[in-house]
Coordinates of C-alpha atoms in Angstrom, one line a residue:
M1 CA 2.4 -53.3 -49.2
A2 CA 5.2 -50.9 -49.6
H3 CA 4.9 -47.5 -48.0
Q4 CA 3.4 -45.2 -50.6
S5 CA 2.5 -41.8 -49.2
D6 CA 1.3 -38.5 -50.7
L7 CA 3.3 -36.8 -47.9
I8 CA 6.5 -37.3 -49.9
E9 CA 5.3 -34.7 -52.4
K10 CA 3.2 -32.5 -50.1
D11 CA 5.1 -32.3 -46.8
I12 CA 8.5 -34.1 -46.7
L13 CA 9.0 -33.1 -43.1
A14 CA 5.8 -34.7 -42.0
Y15 CA 6.7 -37.8 -44.0
L16 CA 10.1 -38.1 -42.3
K17 CA 8.4 -37.6 -38.9
S18 CA 5.9 -40.5 -39.7
Q19 CA 8.8 -42.7 -40.7
E20 CA 10.7 -41.9 -37.5
E21 CA 7.7 -42.9 -35.3
K22 CA 7.4 -46.3 -36.9
S23 CA 8.6 -49.3 -34.9
L24 CA 11.7 -51.1 -36.2
L25 CA 11.9 -54.9 -36.4
R26 CA 15.2 -56.7 -37.0
F27 CA 14.9 -60.3 -38.2
I28 CA 17.0 -62.9 -39.8
T29 CA 16.5 -65.8 -42.2
C30 CA 18.4 -69.0 -41.4
G31 CA 18.3 -72.7 -41.9
S32 CA 20.1 -75.3 -44.0
V33 CA 21.8 -74.6 -47.4
D34 CA 19.5 -74.3 -50.4
D35 CA 16.3 -73.9 -48.4
G36 CA 15.6 -70.6 -50.2
K37 CA 16.6 -67.9 -47.7
S38 CA 17.9 -65.4 -50.2
T39 CA 15.1 -66.0 -52.6
L40 CA 12.6 -65.4 -49.8
I41 CA 14.0 -62.0 -48.9
G42 CA 14.4 -61.1 -52.6
R43 CA 10.7 -61.9 -53.0
L44 CA 9.8 -59.8 -50.0
L45 CA 11.7 -56.8 -51.5
W46 CA 10.2 -57.4 -54.9
D47 CA 6.5 -57.7 -53.8
S48 CA 7.0 -54.8 -51.4
K49 CA 8.0 -52.7 -54.3
M50 CA 11.3 -51.8 -52.7
V51 CA 13.4 -52.6 -55.8
F52 CA 14.4 -49.5 -57.7
E53 CA 14.4 -49.3 -61.5
D54 CA 18.2 -49.5 -61.9
Q55 CA 18.2 -52.5 -59.5
L56 CA 15.4 -54.1 -61.6
A57 CA 17.3 -53.7 -64.8
A58 CA 20.5 -55.1 -63.3
L59 CA 18.5 -58.0 -61.7
E60 CA 17.0 -58.9 -65.0
A61 CA 20.4 -58.9 -66.7
D62 CA 22.1 -60.9 -63.9
S63 CA 19.2 -63.4 -63.9
K64 CA 19.9 -64.2 -67.5
K65 CA 23.6 -64.4 -67.0
V66 CA 24.2 -66.1 -63.7
G67 CA 20.6 -66.9 -62.5
T68 CA 19.4 -70.4 -61.5
Q69 CA 15.8 -70.0 -62.9
G70 CA 16.4 -70.5 -66.6
G71 CA 16.4 -66.8 -67.5
A72 CA 13.4 -65.9 -65.3
I73 CA 13.9 -63.5 -62.4
D74 CA 16.2 -65.0 -59.7
Y75 CA 15.2 -63.1 -56.6
A76 CA 18.2 -64.4 -54.6
L77 CA 20.5 -62.2 -56.7
L78 CA 19.2 -59.2 -54.8
L79 CA 21.0 -60.5 -51.8
D80 CA 23.9 -62.6 -53.1
G81 CA 26.2 -60.0 -54.5
L82 CA 29.6 -61.5 -54.0
Q83 CA 31.1 -63.2 -57.1
A84 CA 31.7 -66.4 -55.2
E85 CA 28.1 -66.4 -54.1
R86 CA 26.8 -66.1 -57.6
E87 CA 29.2 -68.7 -59.0
Q88 CA 28.2 -71.3 -56.4
G89 CA 24.6 -70.2 -55.9
I90 CA 25.1 -70.0 -52.1
T91 CA 25.2 -67.3 -49.4
I92 CA 28.6 -66.8 -47.8
D93 CA 28.5 -63.4 -46.0
V94 CA 25.6 -61.8 -44.1
A95 CA 23.6 -59.4 -46.3
Y96 CA 21.6 -56.7 -44.6
R97 CA 18.6 -55.0 -46.3
Y98 CA 16.2 -52.3 -45.2
F99 CA 12.6 -52.0 -46.3
S100 CA 9.4 -50.4 -45.0
T101 CA 5.7 -50.9 -45.1
D102 CA 2.8 -48.7 -43.9
R103 CA 3.0 -50.3 -40.4
R104 CA 6.7 -51.0 -39.6
K105 CA 10.3 -50.6 -40.7
F106 CA 12.5 -53.7 -41.1
I107 CA 16.2 -54.6 -41.2
V108 CA 16.6 -58.1 -42.4
A109 CA 19.8 -60.2 -42.3
D110 CA 20.2 -62.9 -44.9
T111 CA 22.5 -65.5 -43.2
P112 CA 24.4 -68.4 -44.9
G113 CA 23.2 -71.9 -44.4
H114 CA 26.5 -73.8 -45.0
E115 CA 28.0 -75.2 -41.8
Q116 CA 31.4 -73.6 -42.8
Y117 CA 29.9 -70.1 -42.4
T118 CA 28.0 -70.7 -39.1
R119 CA 30.1 -67.9 -37.6
N120 CA 28.5 -65.5 -40.0
M121 CA 25.0 -66.7 -39.0
V122 CA 25.8 -66.0 -35.3
T123 CA 26.8 -62.5 -36.2
G124 CA 23.5 -61.8 -38.0
A125 CA 21.5 -63.3 -35.2
S126 CA 23.2 -61.4 -32.4
T127 CA 21.0 -58.2 -33.0
A128 CA 17.8 -59.8 -34.3
Q129 CA 14.4 -60.0 -32.6
V130 CA 12.7 -62.6 -34.8
A131 CA 14.1 -65.5 -36.7
V132 CA 12.6 -66.9 -39.9
I133 CA 13.8 -70.5 -40.1
L134 CA 13.4 -72.0 -43.5
V135 CA 12.8 -75.7 -44.2
D136 CA 12.8 -77.4 -47.6
S137 CA 9.4 -79.2 -47.6
R138 CA 11.0 -82.1 -49.5
K139 CA 13.9 -82.6 -47.0
G140 CA 12.4 -81.7 -43.7
L141 CA 14.5 -80.9 -40.7
L142 CA 18.3 -81.2 -41.3
T143 CA 21.3 -80.9 -39.0
Q144 CA 21.9 -77.3 -39.9
T145 CA 18.3 -76.5 -39.3
R146 CA 18.6 -77.8 -35.7
R147 CA 22.0 -76.1 -35.2
H148 CA 20.6 -72.7 -36.3
S149 CA 17.5 -73.1 -34.1
Y150 CA 19.7 -73.8 -31.1
L151 CA 21.9 -70.8 -31.9
V152 CA 18.8 -68.7 -32.2
S153 CA 17.7 -69.7 -28.8
L154 CA 21.2 -69.0 -27.3
V155 CA 21.4 -65.5 -28.6
G156 CA 18.1 -64.6 -27.1
I157 CA 15.6 -64.6 -30.0
R158 CA 12.2 -65.7 -28.6
H159 CA 9.9 -65.5 -31.7
V160 CA 10.4 -68.0 -34.5
V161 CA 8.7 -68.4 -37.9
L162 CA 9.0 -71.9 -39.3
A163 CA 8.7 -71.1 -43.0
V164 CA 8.2 -74.4 -44.8
N165 CA 9.4 -73.5 -48.3
K166 CA 9.1 -75.0 -51.8
M167 CA 5.5 -76.2 -51.1
D168 CA 4.9 -75.9 -54.8
L169 CA 7.3 -78.8 -55.4
I170 CA 5.2 -81.2 -53.3
G171 CA 1.8 -80.0 -54.5
F172 CA 1.1 -78.0 -51.4
D173 CA 0.6 -81.2 -49.4
R174 CA -1.0 -80.3 -46.1
R175 CA 0.0 -83.5 -44.4
R176 CA 3.7 -82.9 -45.2
F177 CA 3.5 -79.4 -43.8
D178 CA 1.8 -80.6 -40.6
S179 CA 4.4 -83.4 -40.2
I180 CA 7.3 -81.0 -40.4
L181 CA 5.7 -78.5 -38.0
A182 CA 5.1 -81.3 -35.5
D183 CA 8.7 -82.6 -35.8
Y184 CA 10.0 -79.1 -35.2
G185 CA 7.7 -78.4 -32.3
Q186 CA 9.0 -81.6 -30.6
F187 CA 12.6 -80.7 -31.2
A188 CA 12.3 -77.0 -30.1
A189 CA 10.1 -77.8 -27.0
S190 CA 13.1 -77.3 -24.7
L191 CA 14.6 -74.2 -26.4
G192 CA 12.4 -71.7 -24.6
F193 CA 10.8 -69.9 -27.6
A194 CA 7.9 -67.7 -26.7
S195 CA 6.2 -68.5 -30.0
I196 CA 6.6 -70.8 -33.1
T197 CA 4.5 -69.9 -36.1
G198 CA 4.4 -72.3 -39.0
I199 CA 3.7 -70.8 -42.5
P200 CA 3.6 -72.8 -45.8
I201 CA 5.3 -70.8 -48.5
S202 CA 6.8 -70.8 -51.9
A203 CA 9.4 -68.1 -52.0
L204 CA 9.8 -68.4 -55.8
G205 CA 6.1 -68.2 -56.5
G206 CA 5.2 -65.8 -53.8
D207 CA 2.7 -68.0 -52.0
N208 CA 1.7 -66.7 -48.5
I209 CA 4.5 -64.1 -48.7
I210 CA 2.5 -60.9 -49.1
E211 CA -1.0 -62.2 -49.9
P212 CA -2.8 -65.4 -48.9
S213 CA -2.3 -68.1 -51.5
A214 CA -5.1 -69.8 -53.4
N215 CA -3.0 -72.9 -53.4
T216 CA -3.3 -73.4 -49.6
P217 CA -7.0 -73.0 -48.8
W218 CA -6.5 -75.2 -45.8
Y219 CA -4.1 -72.7 -44.2
T220 CA -5.8 -69.9 -42.3
G221 CA -2.9 -68.3 -40.5
P222 CA -1.1 -65.0 -41.3
T223 CA 1.1 -64.5 -44.3
L224 CA 4.8 -63.9 -43.7
M225 CA 4.5 -60.1 -44.1
E226 CA 1.4 -59.9 -42.0
Y227 CA 3.2 -61.8 -39.2
L228 CA 6.3 -59.5 -39.4
E229 CA 4.1 -56.4 -39.3
T230 CA 2.0 -57.5 -36.3
V231 CA 4.3 -59.6 -34.1
R232 CA 4.4 -58.2 -30.6
L233 CA 7.9 -58.0 -29.1
E234 CA 9.0 -57.7 -25.5
G235 CA 9.7 -54.2 -24.2
D236 CA 13.1 -52.7 -24.5
N237 CA 15.6 -52.7 -21.7
R238 CA 15.4 -49.0 -20.8
H239 CA 13.6 -50.0 -17.5
Q240 CA 16.4 -52.4 -16.4
P241 CA 19.2 -51.3 -14.0
F242 CA 21.5 -48.8 -15.6
R243 CA 24.6 -50.1 -17.5
M244 CA 27.1 -48.1 -19.5
P245 CA 30.5 -49.6 -20.6
V246 CA 33.1 -46.9 -20.8
Q247 CA 34.6 -46.8 -24.3
W248 CA 36.7 -43.7 -24.0
V249 CA 37.7 -41.1 -21.4
N250 CA 37.4 -37.7 -23.0
R251 CA 39.9 -35.2 -21.7
P252 CA 40.1 -32.3 -24.2
H253 CA 41.3 -29.7 -21.7
L254 CA 41.9 -29.1 -18.0
D255 CA 38.3 -28.4 -17.0
F256 CA 36.6 -31.3 -18.7
R257 CA 36.7 -35.1 -18.1
G258 CA 33.9 -37.1 -19.6
F259 CA 33.2 -40.8 -19.9
C260 CA 31.9 -41.8 -23.3
G261 CA 29.9 -44.9 -24.2
T262 CA 26.6 -46.3 -25.3
V263 CA 24.0 -46.9 -22.7
A264 CA 23.4 -50.7 -22.6
A265 CA 20.4 -50.6 -20.3
G266 CA 18.4 -48.3 -18.1
T267 CA 17.9 -44.6 -18.0
I268 CA 20.1 -41.9 -16.5
R269 CA 19.5 -38.3 -15.5
P270 CA 21.7 -35.5 -14.1
G271 CA 21.8 -36.0 -10.3
D272 CA 21.5 -39.7 -10.4
E273 CA 24.0 -41.7 -8.5
L274 CA 26.4 -44.1 -10.3
R275 CA 28.7 -46.8 -9.2
V276 CA 31.9 -48.0 -10.9
A277 CA 31.6 -51.8 -11.0
A278 CA 35.3 -52.5 -10.6
S279 CA 36.1 -50.2 -7.6
G280 CA 32.8 -49.8 -6.0
R281 CA 33.3 -46.0 -5.9
T282 CA 30.2 -43.9 -6.4
S283 CA 29.4 -40.4 -7.7
R284 CA 26.6 -38.5 -9.2
V285 CA 26.0 -37.4 -12.8
A286 CA 26.7 -33.8 -13.4
R287 CA 25.9 -33.5 -17.2
I288 CA 24.9 -35.7 -20.1
V289 CA 26.8 -34.3 -23.0
T290 CA 26.2 -34.9 -26.8
M291 CA 27.1 -33.1 -30.0
D292 CA 23.7 -31.5 -30.0
G293 CA 23.9 -30.2 -26.5
D294 CA 23.2 -31.5 -23.0
L295 CA 20.3 -33.9 -22.5
P296 CA 17.8 -34.1 -19.6
E297 CA 18.1 -37.9 -19.7
A298 CA 19.7 -40.7 -21.7
T299 CA 18.2 -44.2 -22.3
A300 CA 19.4 -47.5 -23.6
G301 CA 20.8 -47.3 -27.1
Q302 CA 22.0 -43.7 -26.9
A303 CA 25.7 -42.8 -27.2
V304 CA 26.5 -40.1 -24.7
T305 CA 29.3 -38.6 -22.6
L306 CA 28.7 -38.4 -18.8
T307 CA 30.5 -36.0 -16.5
L308 CA 30.6 -36.8 -12.8
E309 CA 30.5 -34.5 -9.7
D310 CA 33.5 -36.2 -8.1
E311 CA 37.0 -37.0 -9.4
I312 CA 37.0 -40.8 -9.2
D313 CA 39.1 -43.2 -11.2
V314 CA 37.2 -44.5 -14.3
S315 CA 39.0 -46.0 -17.2
R316 CA 38.2 -47.5 -20.6
G317 CA 36.6 -50.9 -20.0
D318 CA 35.0 -50.0 -16.7
V319 CA 31.2 -50.3 -16.4
L320 CA 29.1 -47.5 -14.8
T321 CA 26.1 -49.1 -13.1
A322 CA 23.2 -48.4 -10.9
P323 CA 24.4 -48.5 -7.2
D324 CA 21.5 -50.6 -6.0
A325 CA 21.7 -53.2 -8.7
P326 CA 25.3 -53.8 -9.6
P327 CA 26.4 -56.5 -12.2
I328 CA 28.3 -59.6 -11.3
H329 CA 32.0 -58.8 -10.9
A330 CA 34.1 -61.9 -11.1
R331 CA 37.1 -63.7 -12.7
H332 CA 35.3 -67.0 -13.3
P333 CA 32.2 -66.7 -15.6
E334 CA 30.4 -69.8 -16.9
A335 CA 29.1 -69.4 -20.4
H336 CA 27.6 -71.0 -23.5
L337 CA 30.4 -71.1 -26.0
V338 CA 30.2 -71.4 -29.8
W339 CA 33.5 -72.4 -31.3
L340 CA 34.2 -70.6 -34.7
H341 CA 37.7 -71.7 -35.7
D342 CA 39.1 -74.6 -37.6
E343 CA 41.6 -75.3 -34.8
P344 CA 39.8 -76.8 -31.8
L345 CA 39.6 -75.1 -28.4
Q346 CA 42.7 -75.6 -26.3
P347 CA 41.8 -75.6 -22.6
G348 CA 44.5 -73.8 -20.7
Q349 CA 45.7 -71.7 -23.6
I350 CA 45.5 -68.0 -23.1
Y351 CA 43.0 -66.1 -25.3
L352 CA 41.9 -62.5 -25.3
V353 CA 38.4 -62.1 -23.9
K354 CA 36.7 -59.1 -25.4
T355 CA 33.6 -57.9 -23.6
A356 CA 31.6 -54.7 -24.3
A357 CA 34.5 -52.4 -23.9
A358 CA 37.2 -54.4 -22.2
L359 CA 39.9 -56.7 -23.4
T360 CA 41.2 -59.2 -20.9
P361 CA 43.6 -62.2 -21.1
G362 CA 41.9 -65.4 -20.0
R363 CA 41.7 -69.1 -20.6
I364 CA 39.1 -71.8 -20.7
T365 CA 39.7 -73.9 -17.6
R366 CA 37.1 -76.6 -18.4
V367 CA 34.5 -77.6 -21.0
E368 CA 31.5 -78.7 -18.8
Y369 CA 29.8 -80.4 -21.7
A370 CA 29.1 -80.1 -25.4
V371 CA 25.6 -80.1 -26.9
D372 CA 24.4 -82.6 -29.6
V373 CA 22.5 -80.3 -31.9
N374 CA 20.3 -83.1 -33.2
T375 CA 19.0 -84.3 -29.9
L376 CA 20.0 -81.4 -27.6
E377 CA 21.6 -83.9 -25.3
Q378 CA 24.6 -82.9 -23.2
K379 CA 27.7 -85.0 -23.8
Q380 CA 31.1 -85.0 -22.1
A381 CA 33.8 -83.5 -24.2
P382 CA 37.4 -82.4 -23.4
T383 CA 37.3 -79.6 -26.1
L384 CA 35.1 -78.0 -28.8
G385 CA 35.7 -78.2 -32.5
L386 CA 34.5 -76.0 -35.4
N387 CA 30.8 -75.0 -35.0
E388 CA 30.4 -77.1 -31.8
I389 CA 28.5 -75.6 -28.9
G390 CA 29.0 -76.2 -25.3
V391 CA 29.2 -74.8 -21.8
A392 CA 32.6 -73.8 -20.5
R393 CA 34.2 -72.2 -17.5
L394 CA 36.6 -69.3 -17.9
E395 CA 39.4 -67.9 -15.8
L396 CA 40.2 -64.2 -16.5
D397 CA 43.3 -62.4 -15.4
R398 CA 41.3 -59.8 -13.6
P399 CA 37.6 -59.5 -12.5
V400 CA 35.2 -58.3 -15.2
A401 CA 31.7 -56.9 -14.9
F402 CA 29.0 -58.8 -16.7
D403 CA 25.3 -59.7 -16.6
P404 CA 23.7 -63.0 -17.5
Y405 CA 23.1 -62.9 -21.3
R406 CA 19.4 -63.5 -21.0
Q407 CA 19.1 -60.3 -19.0
N408 CA 21.3 -58.1 -21.1
R409 CA 22.9 -59.0 -24.5
D410 CA 25.4 -56.1 -24.4
T411 CA 27.0 -56.8 -21.1
G412 CA 26.5 -60.6 -21.1
S413 CA 28.3 -61.5 -24.3
F414 CA 32.0 -61.8 -25.3
I415 CA 34.3 -63.1 -28.0
L416 CA 37.5 -65.0 -27.8
I417 CA 40.4 -63.8 -29.9
D418 CA 43.6 -65.7 -30.7
R419 CA 46.6 -63.7 -29.4
F420 CA 48.8 -64.6 -32.4
S421 CA 46.5 -64.5 -35.4
N422 CA 44.0 -62.0 -34.0
A423 CA 41.3 -64.2 -35.3
T424 CA 37.9 -64.4 -33.6
V425 CA 37.8 -68.1 -32.5
G426 CA 34.7 -68.2 -30.3
A427 CA 31.6 -66.4 -29.2
G428 CA 30.2 -66.6 -25.6
M429 CA 27.0 -65.9 -23.8
V430 CA 27.4 -65.6 -20.0
I431 CA 25.2 -67.8 -17.9
A432 CA 26.4 -66.8 -14.4
A433 CA 29.5 -66.7 -12.2
A434 CA 31.0 -70.2 -11.9
P435 CA 30.8 -71.5 -8.3
L436 CA 34.1 -71.6 -6.6
E437 CA 35.5 -75.0 -6.2
P438 CA 38.3 -74.9 -3.5
E439 CA 38.3 -78.7 -3.5
T440 CA 39.7 -78.8 -7.0
V441 CA 43.0 -77.4 -5.8
Q442 CA 45.0 -80.4 -4.9
V443 CA 48.3 -79.8 -3.0
T444 CA 51.0 -82.4 -3.1
E445 CA 53.9 -81.7 -0.8
F446 CA 57.3 -83.2 -1.2
V447 CA 59.6 -83.2 1.9
A448 CA 63.4 -83.1 1.5
G449 CA 65.3 -86.3 2.2
A450 CA 68.6 -86.7 4.0
S451 CA 70.5 -87.9 0.8
E452 CA 72.6 -85.4 -1.1
A453 CA 71.6 -87.0 -4.4
A454 CA 69.1 -85.2 -6.6
R455 CA 65.6 -85.6 -5.3
R456 CA 63.5 -87.6 -7.9
V457 CA 59.8 -86.5 -8.0
S458 CA 57.2 -88.6 -9.8
L459 CA 54.6 -86.7 -11.8
D460 CA 51.5 -88.7 -12.6
E461 CA 47.8 -88.1 -12.4
A462 CA 47.4 -90.2 -9.3
A463 CA 50.0 -88.1 -7.4
I464 CA 48.4 -84.7 -8.3
G465 CA 44.7 -85.7 -8.8
G466 CA 41.8 -83.4 -8.8
I467 CA 40.3 -81.1 -11.6
G468 CA 41.3 -77.6 -12.3
V469 CA 44.6 -76.6 -10.6
S470 CA 46.9 -78.9 -8.7
V471 CA 49.8 -77.7 -6.6
V472 CA 53.2 -79.4 -6.4
D473 CA 54.8 -77.9 -3.3
L474 CA 58.6 -78.1 -3.3
T475 CA 59.3 -75.1 -1.0
R476 CA 60.7 -77.4 1.7
E477 CA 63.1 -79.1 -0.8
R478 CA 66.6 -77.8 -0.4
G479 CA 68.6 -80.0 -2.8
S480 CA 68.5 -80.4 -6.6
I481 CA 65.4 -81.9 -8.2
E482 CA 64.7 -84.3 -11.1
F483 CA 61.3 -85.3 -12.4
D484 CA 60.0 -88.6 -13.6
V485 CA 57.1 -87.8 -16.0
F486 CA 54.4 -90.4 -16.6
P487 CA 51.8 -90.5 -19.3
G488 CA 49.0 -89.9 -16.8
F489 CA 50.5 -86.5 -16.0
L490 CA 50.5 -85.4 -19.6
D491 CA 47.0 -86.7 -20.1
Y492 CA 46.0 -84.7 -17.1
L493 CA 47.3 -81.5 -18.6
G494 CA 45.8 -82.4 -22.0
K495 CA 42.3 -82.2 -20.4
G496 CA 42.8 -78.5 -19.7
N497 CA 44.0 -78.9 -16.1
R498 CA 47.0 -77.0 -14.8
V499 CA 49.8 -77.7 -12.3
L500 CA 51.4 -75.0 -10.1
F501 CA 54.9 -75.8 -9.0
R502 CA 55.9 -74.0 -5.8
L503 CA 59.7 -73.8 -5.7
R504 CA 62.0 -72.8 -2.9
D505 CA 64.4 -70.8 -5.2
M506 CA 65.6 -70.2 -8.8
D507 CA 68.0 -73.2 -8.7
Q508 CA 65.0 -75.5 -9.0
L509 CA 63.6 -73.7 -12.0
Q510 CA 65.8 -75.6 -14.5
A511 CA 64.1 -78.9 -13.7
V512 CA 60.6 -77.6 -14.4
A513 CA 61.7 -75.8 -17.6
L514 CA 63.3 -79.1 -18.8
V515 CA 60.0 -80.9 -18.3
A516 CA 58.1 -78.2 -20.2
Y517 CA 60.6 -78.3 -23.1
E518 CA 60.8 -82.0 -23.4
H519 CA 57.0 -82.5 -23.5
T520 CA 55.9 -79.3 -25.4
L521 CA 54.3 -77.7 -22.4
S522 CA 53.8 -74.0 -21.7
F523 CA 54.5 -72.2 -18.4
E524 CA 54.1 -68.9 -16.7
F525 CA 56.5 -67.5 -14.1
D526 CA 55.5 -65.6 -11.0
R527 CA 57.1 -64.5 -7.7
I528 CA 55.3 -65.8 -4.7
A529 CA 55.7 -65.3 -0.9
E530 CA 57.3 -68.8 -0.5
G531 CA 59.7 -68.4 -3.4
V532 CA 58.9 -69.0 -7.1
G533 CA 55.7 -70.1 -8.7
I534 CA 55.6 -71.9 -12.1
L535 CA 52.2 -72.6 -13.7
V536 CA 52.5 -75.4 -16.3
F537 CA 49.7 -76.1 -18.8
K538 CA 49.3 -77.5 -22.3
R539 CA 48.2 -75.6 -25.4
G540 CA 48.3 -75.9 -29.1
T541 CA 51.6 -75.1 -30.8
R542 CA 50.7 -75.0 -34.5
Q543 CA 50.0 -71.2 -34.3
M544 CA 53.4 -70.7 -32.9
A545 CA 55.2 -72.3 -35.8
G546 CA 55.1 -69.1 -37.9
L547 CA 57.1 -67.3 -35.3
Y548 CA 60.3 -69.3 -36.0
D549 CA 62.6 -70.1 -39.0
D550 CA 63.5 -73.6 -40.0
D551 CA 66.6 -73.5 -37.9
G552 CA 64.6 -72.6 -34.8
T553 CA 65.7 -69.0 -34.5
G554 CA 63.2 -66.2 -34.3
I555 CA 62.0 -64.5 -37.5

């Protein structure tokens, strides 16, 4: 099945041209641990004759040394190259491999099955068009099989191959295959896949990988390779409204200002009108500049530099869009969120939200619900733990341009970055702009009394109420203030809610700071028209510990 052509010897340019015109399919293998993902891809490469002689010699030696097949060829070693992977017989990192047949080119990502490395699986799936989900025929559907299937649907993959592996270990039992396929179809009915194709295989024996297997005369569907070569995919996004996040403003000299980036959607030509999503200012394209000269047009996937006819303000992180179909531009997106860090999500804590080319501080204001990956049921949850998936609402420091993820992967996705460790803690897929909820802002006003004694203010959930942001208005209080803090107030903040204290002057700041210090709360200071604004919220403090010595002084 491998691409073997006489053109390589006769006309190398014609051969390269034929390769360039082939379609490219990106796919991943995923599923639970030990389902045979690496072995399957290794077998594909082996049977497609894409293993070079030096690789073959090394594979034979490694199979005898660290293989799991008793000295026989261990195809998984073609993918599992890390020492830790070979020692444990598992996949840890994503391994990408390229191969080609007469009909199509392929880039395959072998993703890990262990729950601990789910974050790596999300990385591999983010650019794939087809998912090959493996199931051990002896075990059936497992929790990680369901989790990977749900993640595959979230990242926008619409075509799935359910590869029921290790059929040789159950005697190629048709009833077992049909039972697993029926169970998966029932589970995945609500995931929105365009197609689910079940194939009984033995990755180790090569059954139904390249050629139909004599061991499954009852199976009349395509082999795995036949499916990968013929699956029809949706059209690209070059016909969608134009989008280009600006990655760099190129100003080499006085007479040139270009805006560099990769076209995320649509097609652009000189003379076309563009709009800056943030400011709403418009201009027309003067030139499309590349290293190989100016282009008559640029389409999705091309990295170009655009020059405009007018001198308008465009900065890194801005998005150039079609004027008649602008993206959503808001501070409050609602998104599916996959939590990727050992420390749970802290509602109210400030993270860095990285979109296509912008980096913006923001916080999770509320977790709407978490998803049970076994039943796909929505359950109420105050936070998300490692590898949990849910829907959350964000609040960004400034409006950001984005599209729904199902319309555009590039402008509809983001990651959350911890500000202190710089670790990627979450991955998000935008659903839409969250509806505004003015009723969630509860204002509690405290009026000054006649007594000269310190005014005592009770802080409990009943007094502030609501969900989201509550306001304690003390701007009419002239005397000193003391607070009585009740457990309900702390529980209210622990759910991700925030309280804004409006103070008359700086003399009242000490009382609020004392509350924050005594109860391990965080706060942000701002100057407002009425006086002083203090936003109080709760966030995790474990990551702050490394910033101080044992005596409490800064490092």
